[in-house]
Short mmCIF file of N, CA and C in Angstrom, two decimals:
data_model
loop_
_atom_site.label_atom_id
_atom_site.label_comp_id
_atom_site.label_asym_id
_atom_site.label_seq_id
_atom_site.Cartn_x
_atom_site.Cartn_y
_atom_site.Cartn_z
N MET A 1 0.83 -1.18 0.00
CA MET A 1 0.00 0.00 0.00
C MET A 1 0.89 1.25 0.00
N ASP A 2 0.47 2.23 -0.74
CA ASP A 2 1.20 3.48 -0.86
C ASP A 2 0.90 4.37 0.34
N ASN A 3 1.92 4.70 1.13
CA ASN A 3 1.73 5.57 2.30
C ASN A 3 1.45 7.00 1.91
N ASN A 4 1.71 7.38 0.68
CA ASN A 4 1.47 8.74 0.21
C ASN A 4 0.21 8.84 -0.62
N LEU A 5 -0.70 7.90 -0.45
CA LEU A 5 -1.93 7.90 -1.22
C LEU A 5 -2.73 9.16 -0.94
N ARG A 6 -3.19 9.77 -2.01
CA ARG A 6 -4.01 10.97 -1.89
C ARG A 6 -5.24 10.66 -1.04
N ALA A 7 -5.65 11.59 -0.19
CA ALA A 7 -6.82 11.39 0.67
C ALA A 7 -8.08 11.23 -0.18
N ILE A 8 -8.94 10.33 0.25
CA ILE A 8 -10.21 10.09 -0.42
C ILE A 8 -11.32 10.58 0.49
N ASP A 9 -12.15 11.49 -0.02
CA ASP A 9 -13.25 12.04 0.77
C ASP A 9 -14.46 11.12 0.62
N ALA A 10 -14.51 10.10 1.49
CA ALA A 10 -15.57 9.10 1.39
C ALA A 10 -15.76 8.43 2.75
N ASP A 11 -16.85 7.72 2.89
CA ASP A 11 -17.15 6.99 4.11
C ASP A 11 -16.33 5.70 4.15
N ALA A 12 -15.53 5.54 5.20
CA ALA A 12 -14.63 4.39 5.30
C ALA A 12 -15.39 3.07 5.32
N HIS A 13 -16.53 3.02 5.99
CA HIS A 13 -17.29 1.77 6.07
C HIS A 13 -17.83 1.37 4.70
N GLN A 14 -18.29 2.34 3.94
CA GLN A 14 -18.81 2.02 2.61
C GLN A 14 -17.69 1.60 1.67
N LEU A 15 -16.54 2.26 1.77
CA LEU A 15 -15.41 1.85 0.93
C LEU A 15 -14.91 0.46 1.33
N SER A 16 -14.97 0.15 2.62
CA SER A 16 -14.62 -1.20 3.07
C SER A 16 -15.55 -2.22 2.45
N GLN A 17 -16.84 -1.89 2.36
CA GLN A 17 -17.80 -2.79 1.74
C GLN A 17 -17.42 -3.07 0.29
N VAL A 18 -16.98 -2.04 -0.41
CA VAL A 18 -16.56 -2.21 -1.81
C VAL A 18 -15.38 -3.18 -1.89
N ILE A 19 -14.37 -2.95 -1.07
CA ILE A 19 -13.18 -3.81 -1.09
C ILE A 19 -13.55 -5.24 -0.71
N ILE A 20 -14.39 -5.40 0.30
CA ILE A 20 -14.82 -6.74 0.71
C ILE A 20 -15.57 -7.44 -0.43
N ASN A 21 -16.46 -6.73 -1.11
CA ASN A 21 -17.17 -7.32 -2.25
C ASN A 21 -16.20 -7.79 -3.33
N LEU A 22 -15.20 -6.96 -3.63
CA LEU A 22 -14.22 -7.34 -4.65
C LEU A 22 -13.39 -8.55 -4.20
N LEU A 23 -13.03 -8.57 -2.92
CA LEU A 23 -12.26 -9.70 -2.39
C LEU A 23 -13.07 -10.99 -2.41
N LEU A 24 -14.34 -10.92 -2.03
CA LEU A 24 -15.19 -12.12 -2.05
C LEU A 24 -15.32 -12.67 -3.46
N ASN A 25 -15.49 -11.78 -4.43
CA ASN A 25 -15.57 -12.23 -5.83
C ASN A 25 -14.25 -12.86 -6.27
N ALA A 26 -13.14 -12.25 -5.86
CA ALA A 26 -11.83 -12.80 -6.23
C ALA A 26 -11.62 -14.18 -5.62
N VAL A 27 -12.03 -14.35 -4.36
CA VAL A 27 -11.90 -15.65 -3.70
C VAL A 27 -12.71 -16.70 -4.46
N ASP A 28 -13.90 -16.33 -4.91
CA ASP A 28 -14.73 -17.26 -5.69
C ASP A 28 -14.09 -17.61 -7.03
N ALA A 29 -13.28 -16.71 -7.57
CA ALA A 29 -12.72 -16.89 -8.91
C ALA A 29 -11.43 -17.69 -8.93
N ILE A 30 -10.70 -17.70 -7.83
CA ILE A 30 -9.38 -18.35 -7.85
C ILE A 30 -9.48 -19.84 -7.55
N GLU A 31 -8.49 -20.54 -8.01
CA GLU A 31 -8.36 -21.97 -7.74
C GLU A 31 -7.64 -22.15 -6.41
N GLU A 32 -7.32 -23.39 -6.08
CA GLU A 32 -6.69 -23.70 -4.80
C GLU A 32 -5.40 -22.92 -4.55
N ASN A 33 -4.58 -22.76 -5.55
CA ASN A 33 -3.31 -22.04 -5.40
C ASN A 33 -3.38 -20.63 -5.98
N GLY A 34 -4.57 -20.08 -6.04
CA GLY A 34 -4.75 -18.75 -6.60
C GLY A 34 -4.14 -17.66 -5.75
N GLN A 35 -4.05 -16.50 -6.34
CA GLN A 35 -3.44 -15.36 -5.66
C GLN A 35 -4.31 -14.12 -5.85
N ILE A 36 -4.42 -13.33 -4.77
CA ILE A 36 -5.13 -12.05 -4.81
C ILE A 36 -4.16 -10.99 -4.33
N VAL A 37 -4.07 -9.90 -5.07
CA VAL A 37 -3.16 -8.81 -4.72
C VAL A 37 -3.96 -7.51 -4.65
N ILE A 38 -3.82 -6.80 -3.54
CA ILE A 38 -4.45 -5.48 -3.38
C ILE A 38 -3.34 -4.44 -3.40
N THR A 39 -3.50 -3.43 -4.24
CA THR A 39 -2.51 -2.35 -4.29
C THR A 39 -3.22 -1.00 -4.20
N SER A 40 -2.47 -0.02 -3.74
CA SER A 40 -2.96 1.36 -3.76
C SER A 40 -1.82 2.25 -4.24
N GLN A 41 -2.18 3.28 -4.97
CA GLN A 41 -1.18 4.20 -5.51
C GLN A 41 -1.87 5.46 -6.00
N ASN A 42 -1.09 6.46 -6.25
CA ASN A 42 -1.56 7.64 -6.97
C ASN A 42 -1.19 7.42 -8.43
N ASP A 43 -2.15 7.59 -9.34
CA ASP A 43 -1.83 7.38 -10.75
C ASP A 43 -1.05 8.57 -11.30
N ALA A 44 -0.73 8.54 -12.57
CA ALA A 44 0.08 9.58 -13.20
C ALA A 44 -0.56 10.96 -13.11
N GLU A 45 -1.89 11.00 -12.98
CA GLU A 45 -2.59 12.28 -12.87
C GLU A 45 -2.85 12.68 -11.42
N GLY A 46 -2.28 11.94 -10.47
CA GLY A 46 -2.42 12.27 -9.06
C GLY A 46 -3.71 11.77 -8.41
N ARG A 47 -4.44 10.92 -9.12
CA ARG A 47 -5.68 10.38 -8.56
C ARG A 47 -5.37 9.14 -7.73
N ALA A 48 -6.10 8.97 -6.64
CA ALA A 48 -5.92 7.79 -5.79
C ALA A 48 -6.52 6.58 -6.49
N GLN A 49 -5.77 5.49 -6.49
CA GLN A 49 -6.26 4.24 -7.09
C GLN A 49 -6.06 3.08 -6.12
N VAL A 50 -7.05 2.22 -6.08
CA VAL A 50 -6.96 0.96 -5.35
C VAL A 50 -7.34 -0.13 -6.33
N SER A 51 -6.55 -1.19 -6.38
CA SER A 51 -6.87 -2.28 -7.29
C SER A 51 -6.88 -3.61 -6.55
N VAL A 52 -7.76 -4.49 -7.02
CA VAL A 52 -7.84 -5.86 -6.51
C VAL A 52 -7.65 -6.76 -7.73
N LYS A 53 -6.57 -7.54 -7.69
CA LYS A 53 -6.20 -8.37 -8.84
C LYS A 53 -6.17 -9.84 -8.41
N ASP A 54 -6.68 -10.70 -9.27
CA ASP A 54 -6.60 -12.14 -9.01
C ASP A 54 -6.14 -12.87 -10.26
N ASN A 55 -5.68 -14.08 -10.06
CA ASN A 55 -5.28 -14.91 -11.20
C ASN A 55 -6.27 -16.07 -11.37
N GLY A 56 -7.53 -15.75 -11.18
CA GLY A 56 -8.59 -16.75 -11.24
C GLY A 56 -9.08 -17.04 -12.65
N ILE A 57 -10.35 -17.40 -12.73
CA ILE A 57 -10.92 -17.87 -13.99
C ILE A 57 -11.18 -16.76 -15.00
N GLY A 58 -11.19 -15.52 -14.55
CA GLY A 58 -11.43 -14.40 -15.46
C GLY A 58 -12.90 -14.25 -15.81
N ILE A 59 -13.19 -13.22 -16.55
CA ILE A 59 -14.55 -12.89 -16.96
C ILE A 59 -14.60 -12.92 -18.48
N SER A 60 -15.58 -13.61 -19.01
CA SER A 60 -15.69 -13.69 -20.46
C SER A 60 -15.99 -12.32 -21.06
N HIS A 61 -15.57 -12.15 -22.29
CA HIS A 61 -15.77 -10.88 -22.99
C HIS A 61 -17.24 -10.47 -23.03
N GLU A 62 -18.11 -11.44 -23.27
CA GLU A 62 -19.55 -11.13 -23.37
C GLU A 62 -20.16 -10.72 -22.02
N ASN A 63 -19.53 -11.08 -20.91
CA ASN A 63 -20.06 -10.70 -19.60
C ASN A 63 -19.48 -9.40 -19.05
N LEU A 64 -18.38 -8.92 -19.61
CA LEU A 64 -17.73 -7.72 -19.08
C LEU A 64 -18.66 -6.51 -19.04
N ASP A 65 -19.52 -6.36 -20.04
CA ASP A 65 -20.42 -5.21 -20.07
C ASP A 65 -21.60 -5.35 -19.12
N LYS A 66 -21.79 -6.53 -18.54
CA LYS A 66 -22.96 -6.78 -17.70
C LYS A 66 -22.66 -6.85 -16.21
N ILE A 67 -21.40 -6.99 -15.84
CA ILE A 67 -21.08 -7.33 -14.45
C ILE A 67 -21.49 -6.29 -13.42
N PHE A 68 -21.66 -5.04 -13.84
CA PHE A 68 -22.09 -4.01 -12.89
C PHE A 68 -23.61 -3.80 -12.91
N ASP A 69 -24.32 -4.58 -13.72
CA ASP A 69 -25.78 -4.50 -13.76
C ASP A 69 -26.37 -5.18 -12.53
N PRO A 70 -27.41 -4.56 -11.93
CA PRO A 70 -28.06 -5.20 -10.77
C PRO A 70 -28.59 -6.58 -11.14
N PHE A 71 -28.39 -7.52 -10.25
CA PHE A 71 -28.88 -8.89 -10.33
C PHE A 71 -28.18 -9.75 -11.38
N PHE A 72 -27.13 -9.23 -12.03
CA PHE A 72 -26.38 -10.07 -12.96
C PHE A 72 -25.40 -10.92 -12.16
N THR A 73 -25.43 -12.21 -12.38
CA THR A 73 -24.48 -13.11 -11.73
C THR A 73 -24.18 -14.29 -12.65
N THR A 74 -22.99 -14.81 -12.50
CA THR A 74 -22.62 -16.03 -13.22
C THR A 74 -22.58 -17.20 -12.25
N LYS A 75 -22.91 -16.94 -11.00
CA LYS A 75 -22.90 -18.00 -9.98
C LYS A 75 -24.15 -18.86 -10.10
N GLU A 76 -24.05 -20.04 -9.55
CA GLU A 76 -25.18 -20.96 -9.55
C GLU A 76 -26.34 -20.36 -8.75
N PRO A 77 -27.57 -20.75 -9.08
CA PRO A 77 -28.73 -20.25 -8.33
C PRO A 77 -28.55 -20.50 -6.83
N GLY A 78 -28.86 -19.47 -6.05
CA GLY A 78 -28.72 -19.57 -4.60
C GLY A 78 -27.34 -19.26 -4.07
N LYS A 79 -26.36 -19.04 -4.96
CA LYS A 79 -24.98 -18.79 -4.53
C LYS A 79 -24.59 -17.32 -4.60
N GLY A 80 -25.42 -16.49 -5.22
CA GLY A 80 -25.10 -15.07 -5.31
C GLY A 80 -26.33 -14.29 -5.73
N THR A 81 -26.38 -13.03 -5.29
CA THR A 81 -27.54 -12.19 -5.61
C THR A 81 -27.34 -11.36 -6.85
N GLY A 82 -26.09 -11.18 -7.26
CA GLY A 82 -25.83 -10.30 -8.39
C GLY A 82 -25.87 -8.83 -8.01
N LEU A 83 -25.75 -8.54 -6.72
CA LEU A 83 -25.80 -7.15 -6.27
C LEU A 83 -24.45 -6.59 -5.83
N GLY A 84 -23.48 -7.44 -5.55
CA GLY A 84 -22.21 -6.97 -5.01
C GLY A 84 -21.51 -5.94 -5.87
N LEU A 85 -21.32 -6.22 -7.14
CA LEU A 85 -20.62 -5.28 -8.02
C LEU A 85 -21.48 -4.06 -8.34
N SER A 86 -22.77 -4.26 -8.46
CA SER A 86 -23.67 -3.13 -8.72
C SER A 86 -23.65 -2.14 -7.56
N VAL A 87 -23.79 -2.65 -6.35
CA VAL A 87 -23.75 -1.79 -5.16
C VAL A 87 -22.37 -1.14 -5.03
N SER A 88 -21.32 -1.90 -5.28
CA SER A 88 -19.96 -1.35 -5.19
C SER A 88 -19.76 -0.20 -6.17
N ALA A 89 -20.22 -0.38 -7.39
CA ALA A 89 -20.09 0.68 -8.40
C ALA A 89 -20.84 1.93 -7.97
N ARG A 90 -22.03 1.76 -7.42
CA ARG A 90 -22.82 2.92 -6.97
C ARG A 90 -22.14 3.66 -5.82
N ILE A 91 -21.55 2.91 -4.90
CA ILE A 91 -20.84 3.53 -3.78
C ILE A 91 -19.66 4.34 -4.31
N VAL A 92 -18.87 3.74 -5.17
CA VAL A 92 -17.70 4.43 -5.72
C VAL A 92 -18.13 5.68 -6.48
N GLN A 93 -19.17 5.58 -7.29
CA GLN A 93 -19.66 6.74 -8.05
C GLN A 93 -20.21 7.82 -7.14
N TYR A 94 -20.87 7.44 -6.06
CA TYR A 94 -21.43 8.41 -5.11
C TYR A 94 -20.33 9.31 -4.55
N PHE A 95 -19.15 8.74 -4.34
CA PHE A 95 -18.03 9.51 -3.79
C PHE A 95 -17.12 10.07 -4.88
N GLY A 96 -17.62 10.14 -6.11
CA GLY A 96 -16.90 10.79 -7.19
C GLY A 96 -15.85 9.94 -7.87
N GLY A 97 -15.89 8.66 -7.65
CA GLY A 97 -14.90 7.77 -8.25
C GLY A 97 -15.47 6.97 -9.40
N GLU A 98 -14.63 6.12 -9.93
CA GLU A 98 -15.06 5.21 -10.99
C GLU A 98 -14.41 3.86 -10.74
N ILE A 99 -15.08 2.82 -11.20
CA ILE A 99 -14.55 1.47 -11.06
C ILE A 99 -14.52 0.84 -12.45
N SER A 100 -13.41 0.20 -12.75
CA SER A 100 -13.27 -0.45 -14.05
C SER A 100 -12.70 -1.84 -13.84
N VAL A 101 -12.78 -2.64 -14.88
CA VAL A 101 -12.26 -4.00 -14.79
C VAL A 101 -11.52 -4.35 -16.08
N GLU A 102 -10.44 -5.08 -15.91
CA GLU A 102 -9.72 -5.67 -17.02
C GLU A 102 -9.68 -7.17 -16.73
N SER A 103 -10.03 -7.97 -17.70
CA SER A 103 -10.08 -9.40 -17.45
C SER A 103 -9.88 -10.18 -18.74
N LYS A 104 -9.33 -11.35 -18.57
CA LYS A 104 -9.16 -12.27 -19.68
C LYS A 104 -9.56 -13.65 -19.17
N LYS A 105 -10.46 -14.27 -19.89
CA LYS A 105 -10.95 -15.60 -19.49
C LYS A 105 -9.77 -16.55 -19.30
N GLY A 106 -9.72 -17.19 -18.15
CA GLY A 106 -8.66 -18.14 -17.85
C GLY A 106 -7.39 -17.53 -17.28
N GLU A 107 -7.32 -16.19 -17.20
CA GLU A 107 -6.09 -15.54 -16.73
C GLU A 107 -6.30 -14.65 -15.52
N GLY A 108 -7.54 -14.31 -15.19
CA GLY A 108 -7.78 -13.48 -14.02
C GLY A 108 -8.34 -12.13 -14.35
N SER A 109 -8.53 -11.35 -13.30
CA SER A 109 -9.16 -10.03 -13.42
C SER A 109 -8.47 -9.03 -12.51
N VAL A 110 -8.58 -7.77 -12.88
CA VAL A 110 -8.16 -6.69 -11.99
C VAL A 110 -9.26 -5.64 -12.00
N PHE A 111 -9.73 -5.30 -10.81
CA PHE A 111 -10.71 -4.23 -10.63
C PHE A 111 -9.95 -3.02 -10.13
N ILE A 112 -10.14 -1.89 -10.80
CA ILE A 112 -9.42 -0.66 -10.47
C ILE A 112 -10.42 0.40 -10.06
N ILE A 113 -10.25 0.92 -8.84
CA ILE A 113 -11.09 1.99 -8.32
C ILE A 113 -10.25 3.26 -8.35
N THR A 114 -10.77 4.30 -8.96
CA THR A 114 -10.04 5.56 -9.10
C THR A 114 -10.87 6.70 -8.55
N PHE A 115 -10.25 7.53 -7.71
CA PHE A 115 -10.91 8.71 -7.15
C PHE A 115 -10.16 9.96 -7.58
N ALA A 116 -10.90 10.94 -8.08
CA ALA A 116 -10.29 12.20 -8.53
C ALA A 116 -9.80 13.02 -7.36
#
């Protein structure tokens, strides 16, 4: 974690909920020897960034545009509500940030949260 991270004007409990949601999804995506990495930094434009990266199953190209939609899930019935990423995106946006994802099926995903 970057000790010089720009201050984020947001509710700590709500931001914790976002990170927990991303971590829970990453845990579901990784295999037995999978890895999850959380980083924080200021980007080249001085914006605070937090990322959650895993080397799990990844997200298919056709699902990337849907993952932040309410009730969208790829989990088996009864295993997920499809609200975690939707709620997380709304929290981040409420505090003036944005959340994006880069993923490749079979190689993992990285979720990047950026605050101006």
